Short mmCIF file of C-alpha atoms in Angstrom, two decimals:
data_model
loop_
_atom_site.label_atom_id
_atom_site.label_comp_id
_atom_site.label_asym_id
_atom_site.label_seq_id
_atom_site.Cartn_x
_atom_site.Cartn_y
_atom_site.Cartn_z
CA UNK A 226 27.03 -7.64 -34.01
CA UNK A 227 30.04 -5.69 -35.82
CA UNK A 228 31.49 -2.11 -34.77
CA UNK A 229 33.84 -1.25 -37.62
CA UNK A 230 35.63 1.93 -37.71
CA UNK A 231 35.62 1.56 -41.37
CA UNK A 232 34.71 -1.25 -44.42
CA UNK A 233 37.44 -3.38 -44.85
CA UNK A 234 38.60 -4.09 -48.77
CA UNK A 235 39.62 -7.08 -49.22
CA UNK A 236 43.31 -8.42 -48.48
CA UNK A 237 45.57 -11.05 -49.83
CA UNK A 238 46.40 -13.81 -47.92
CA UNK A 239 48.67 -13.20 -44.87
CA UNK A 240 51.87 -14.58 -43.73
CA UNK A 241 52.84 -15.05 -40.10
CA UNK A 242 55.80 -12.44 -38.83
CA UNK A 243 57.37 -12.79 -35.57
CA UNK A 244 56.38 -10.26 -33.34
CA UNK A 245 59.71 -7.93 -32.38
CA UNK A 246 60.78 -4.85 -31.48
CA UNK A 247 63.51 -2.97 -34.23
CA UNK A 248 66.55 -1.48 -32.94
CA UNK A 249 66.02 1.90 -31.31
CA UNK A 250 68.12 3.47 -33.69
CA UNK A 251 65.71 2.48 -36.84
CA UNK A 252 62.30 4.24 -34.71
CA UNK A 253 61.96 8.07 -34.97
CA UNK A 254 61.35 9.62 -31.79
CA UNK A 255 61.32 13.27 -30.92
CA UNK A 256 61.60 12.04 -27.42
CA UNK A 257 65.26 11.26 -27.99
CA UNK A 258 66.70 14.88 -28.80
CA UNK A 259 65.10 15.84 -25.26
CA UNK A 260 67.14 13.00 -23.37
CA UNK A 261 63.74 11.58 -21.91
CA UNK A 262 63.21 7.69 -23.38
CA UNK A 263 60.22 7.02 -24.63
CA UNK A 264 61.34 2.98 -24.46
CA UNK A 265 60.97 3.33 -20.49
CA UNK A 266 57.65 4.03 -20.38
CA UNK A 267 56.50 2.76 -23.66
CA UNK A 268 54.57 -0.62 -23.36
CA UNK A 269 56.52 -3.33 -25.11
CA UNK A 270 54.89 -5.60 -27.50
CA UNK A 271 55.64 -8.30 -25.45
CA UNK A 272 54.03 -6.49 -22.48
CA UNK A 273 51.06 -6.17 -24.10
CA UNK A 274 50.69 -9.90 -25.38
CA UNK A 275 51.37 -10.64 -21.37
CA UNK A 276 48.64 -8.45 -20.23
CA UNK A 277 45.86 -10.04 -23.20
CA UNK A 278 47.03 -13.29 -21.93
CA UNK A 279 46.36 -12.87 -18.75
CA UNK A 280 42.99 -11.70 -20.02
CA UNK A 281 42.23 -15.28 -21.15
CA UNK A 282 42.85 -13.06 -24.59
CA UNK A 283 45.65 -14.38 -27.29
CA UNK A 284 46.43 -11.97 -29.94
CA UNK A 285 48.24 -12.63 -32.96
CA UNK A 286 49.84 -10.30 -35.59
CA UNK A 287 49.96 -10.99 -39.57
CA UNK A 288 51.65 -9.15 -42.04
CA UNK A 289 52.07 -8.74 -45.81
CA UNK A 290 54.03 -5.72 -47.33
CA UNK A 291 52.73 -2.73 -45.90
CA UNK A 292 49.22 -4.80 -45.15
CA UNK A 293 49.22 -5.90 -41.65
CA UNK A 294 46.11 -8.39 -39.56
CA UNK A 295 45.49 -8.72 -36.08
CA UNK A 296 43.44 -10.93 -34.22
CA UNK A 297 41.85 -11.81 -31.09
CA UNK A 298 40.93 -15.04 -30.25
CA UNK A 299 39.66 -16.80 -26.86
CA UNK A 300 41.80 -19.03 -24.63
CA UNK A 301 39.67 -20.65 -23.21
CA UNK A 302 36.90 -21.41 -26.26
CA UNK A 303 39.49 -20.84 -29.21
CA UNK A 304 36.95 -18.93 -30.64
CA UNK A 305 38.10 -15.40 -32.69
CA UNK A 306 36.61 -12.69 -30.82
CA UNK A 307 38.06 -9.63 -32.92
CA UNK A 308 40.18 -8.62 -35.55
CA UNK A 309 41.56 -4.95 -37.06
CA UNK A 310 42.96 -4.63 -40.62
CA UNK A 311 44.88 -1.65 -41.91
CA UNK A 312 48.09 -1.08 -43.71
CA UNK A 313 51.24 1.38 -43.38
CA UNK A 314 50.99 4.25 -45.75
CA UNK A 315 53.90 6.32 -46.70
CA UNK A 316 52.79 10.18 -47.13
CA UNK A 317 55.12 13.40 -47.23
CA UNK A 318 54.77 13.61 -43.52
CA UNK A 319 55.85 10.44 -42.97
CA UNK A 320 54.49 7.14 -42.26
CA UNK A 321 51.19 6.48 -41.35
CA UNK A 322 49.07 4.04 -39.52
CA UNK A 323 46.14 3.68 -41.12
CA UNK A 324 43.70 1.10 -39.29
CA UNK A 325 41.13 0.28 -42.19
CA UNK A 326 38.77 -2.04 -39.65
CA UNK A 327 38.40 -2.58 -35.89
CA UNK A 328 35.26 -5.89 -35.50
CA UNK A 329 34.37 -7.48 -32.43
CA UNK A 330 32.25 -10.31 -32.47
CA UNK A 331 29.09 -11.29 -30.72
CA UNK A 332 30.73 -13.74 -28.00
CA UNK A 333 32.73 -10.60 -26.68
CA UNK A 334 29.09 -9.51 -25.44
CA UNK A 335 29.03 -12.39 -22.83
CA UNK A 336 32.32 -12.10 -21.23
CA UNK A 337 32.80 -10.25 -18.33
CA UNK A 338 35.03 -7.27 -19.49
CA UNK A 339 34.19 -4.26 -21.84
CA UNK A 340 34.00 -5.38 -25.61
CA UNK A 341 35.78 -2.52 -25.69
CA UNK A 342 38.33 -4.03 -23.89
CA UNK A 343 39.23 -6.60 -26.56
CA UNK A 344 39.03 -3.39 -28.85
CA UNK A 345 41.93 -1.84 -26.80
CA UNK A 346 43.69 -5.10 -26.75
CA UNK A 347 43.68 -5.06 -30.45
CA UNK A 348 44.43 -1.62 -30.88
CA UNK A 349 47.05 -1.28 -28.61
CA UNK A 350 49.11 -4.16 -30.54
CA UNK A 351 48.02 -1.76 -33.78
CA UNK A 352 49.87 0.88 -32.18
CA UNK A 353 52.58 -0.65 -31.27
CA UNK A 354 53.58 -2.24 -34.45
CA UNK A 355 52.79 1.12 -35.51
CA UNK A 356 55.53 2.85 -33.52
CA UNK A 357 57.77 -0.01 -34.74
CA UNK A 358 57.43 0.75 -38.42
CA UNK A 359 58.65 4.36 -37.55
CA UNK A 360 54.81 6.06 -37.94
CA UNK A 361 54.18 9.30 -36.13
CA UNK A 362 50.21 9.23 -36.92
CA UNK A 363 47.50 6.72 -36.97
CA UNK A 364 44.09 7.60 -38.55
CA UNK A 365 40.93 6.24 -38.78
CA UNK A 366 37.09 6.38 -39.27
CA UNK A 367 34.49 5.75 -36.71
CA UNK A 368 31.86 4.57 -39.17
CA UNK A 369 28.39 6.01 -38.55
CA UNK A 370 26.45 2.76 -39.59
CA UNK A 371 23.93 3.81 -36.65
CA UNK A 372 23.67 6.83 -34.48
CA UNK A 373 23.89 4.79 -31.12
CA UNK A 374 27.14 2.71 -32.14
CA UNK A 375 28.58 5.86 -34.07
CA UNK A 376 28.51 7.75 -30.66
CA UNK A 377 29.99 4.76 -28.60
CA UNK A 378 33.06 4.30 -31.24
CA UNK A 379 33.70 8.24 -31.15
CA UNK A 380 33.59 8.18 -27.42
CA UNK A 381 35.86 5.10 -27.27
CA UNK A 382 38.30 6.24 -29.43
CA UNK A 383 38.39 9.63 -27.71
CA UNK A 384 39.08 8.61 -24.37
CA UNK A 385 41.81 6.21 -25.99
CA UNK A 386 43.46 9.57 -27.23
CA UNK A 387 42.12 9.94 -30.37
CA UNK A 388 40.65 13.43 -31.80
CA UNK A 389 38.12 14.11 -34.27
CA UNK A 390 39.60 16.14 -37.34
CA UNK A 391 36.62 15.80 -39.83
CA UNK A 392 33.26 14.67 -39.88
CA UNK A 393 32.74 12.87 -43.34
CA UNK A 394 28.43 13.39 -44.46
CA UNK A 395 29.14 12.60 -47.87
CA UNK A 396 27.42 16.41 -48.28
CA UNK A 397 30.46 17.89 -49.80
CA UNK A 398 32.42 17.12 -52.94
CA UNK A 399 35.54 16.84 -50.24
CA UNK A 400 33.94 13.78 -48.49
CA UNK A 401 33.88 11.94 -51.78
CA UNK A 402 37.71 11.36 -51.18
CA UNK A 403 37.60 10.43 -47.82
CA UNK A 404 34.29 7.96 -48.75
CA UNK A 405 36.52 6.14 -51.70
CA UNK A 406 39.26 5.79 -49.08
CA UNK A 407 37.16 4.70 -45.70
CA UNK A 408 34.32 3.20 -47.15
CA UNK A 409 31.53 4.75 -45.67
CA UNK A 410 30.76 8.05 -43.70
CA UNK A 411 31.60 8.36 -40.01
CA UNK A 412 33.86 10.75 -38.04
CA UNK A 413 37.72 10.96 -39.55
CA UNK A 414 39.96 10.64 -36.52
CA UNK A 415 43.96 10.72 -35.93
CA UNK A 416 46.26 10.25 -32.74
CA UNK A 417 50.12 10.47 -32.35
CA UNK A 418 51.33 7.32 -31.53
CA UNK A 419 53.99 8.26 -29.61
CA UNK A 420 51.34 9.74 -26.97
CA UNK A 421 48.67 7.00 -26.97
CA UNK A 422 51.94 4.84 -26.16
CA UNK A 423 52.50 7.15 -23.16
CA UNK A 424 48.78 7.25 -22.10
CA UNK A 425 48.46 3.28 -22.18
CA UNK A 426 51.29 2.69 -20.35
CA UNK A 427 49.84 1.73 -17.20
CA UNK A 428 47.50 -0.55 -18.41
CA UNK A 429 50.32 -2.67 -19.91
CA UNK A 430 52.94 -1.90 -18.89
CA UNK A 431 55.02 -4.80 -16.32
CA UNK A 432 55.54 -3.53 -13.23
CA UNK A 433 58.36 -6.18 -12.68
#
């Protein structure tokens, strides 16, 4: 079983980068001309590894110029559960987070939580390493391979803050863009990352 949010194209080989957070001064944040700190509330990357590990999850980022890997893999059978793709693109609003692929393999099916749950997991380092590369926006498609795993990615990625901003048929000669980019047909989605930071803080953030 596979739930992509998009085909993946094919990437070079990746190089292990150690996983760290930049110096506040080199993130934007709008949060920081208000006073409030978005660092405070902000799951940490290492907060989030803490959480997955405690999950019987280990997650592991890879990067390669603006390409960037990230996957899931089991403690306890060392077997690769999930992995996203996607790459940081530079536009004239800024940097963007574009997550190319989201899979989940069939074990995740047999363990106890939510394959959605190792989705999350892998998403939320996505988002993180994100906000580290200074991107306001992170986009994506929920592929509509079927109608019953189309409407489970939408509503998954909804209620993980992200909105629907176009639905791509492949009806119009607009979609043909968005098809050459994504891959496929589905529902185009973005989320500021700066929020979904803010909404996932409880679930990983340390209350130490």
């Amino acid at each position: 079983m596979e739930l992509a949010s998009s085909i993946s194209i094919p990437s070079p080989k990746f190089s292990m980068e150690n996983l760290r957070t930049p110096q506040p001064s080199l993130v934007y944040s709008p949060y920081r001309n208000s006073g409030d700190s978005l660092a405070a509330t902000a799951p940490t990357m290492a907060e989030i590894l803490e959480t997955s590990r405690a999950q019987k999850v280990d997650l592991r980022l890879q990067t390669l110029g603006p390409f960037f890997r990230i996957t899931a893999k089991s403690l306890e059978t060392k077997n690769e559960l999930g992995r996203a793709e996607g790459i940081i693109r530079v536009w004239l609003s800024g940097r963007i987070l574009h997550l190319d692929s989201i899979r989940l393999q069939r074990e995740t099916l047999g363990m106890e939580k939510s394959i959605f749950g190792i989705g999350l997991f892998i998403g939320a380092i996505a988002i993180r390493y994100g906000y580290d590369c200074s991107c306001r926006t992170a986009e994506l498609l929920a592929i509509n391979d079927s109608d019953l795993y189309h409407r489970k990615l939408v509503r998954f990625y909804r209620r993980i803050g992200f909105k629907a901003v176009h639905e791509v048929t492949g009806s119009t000669f607009g979609d043909l863009f968005h098809m050459l980019v994504w891959g496929g047909i589905g529902t185009r989605m973005d989320a500021n990352i700066e929020e979904l930071l803010i909404k996932w803080c409880t679930r990983f953030k340390s209350n130490r």
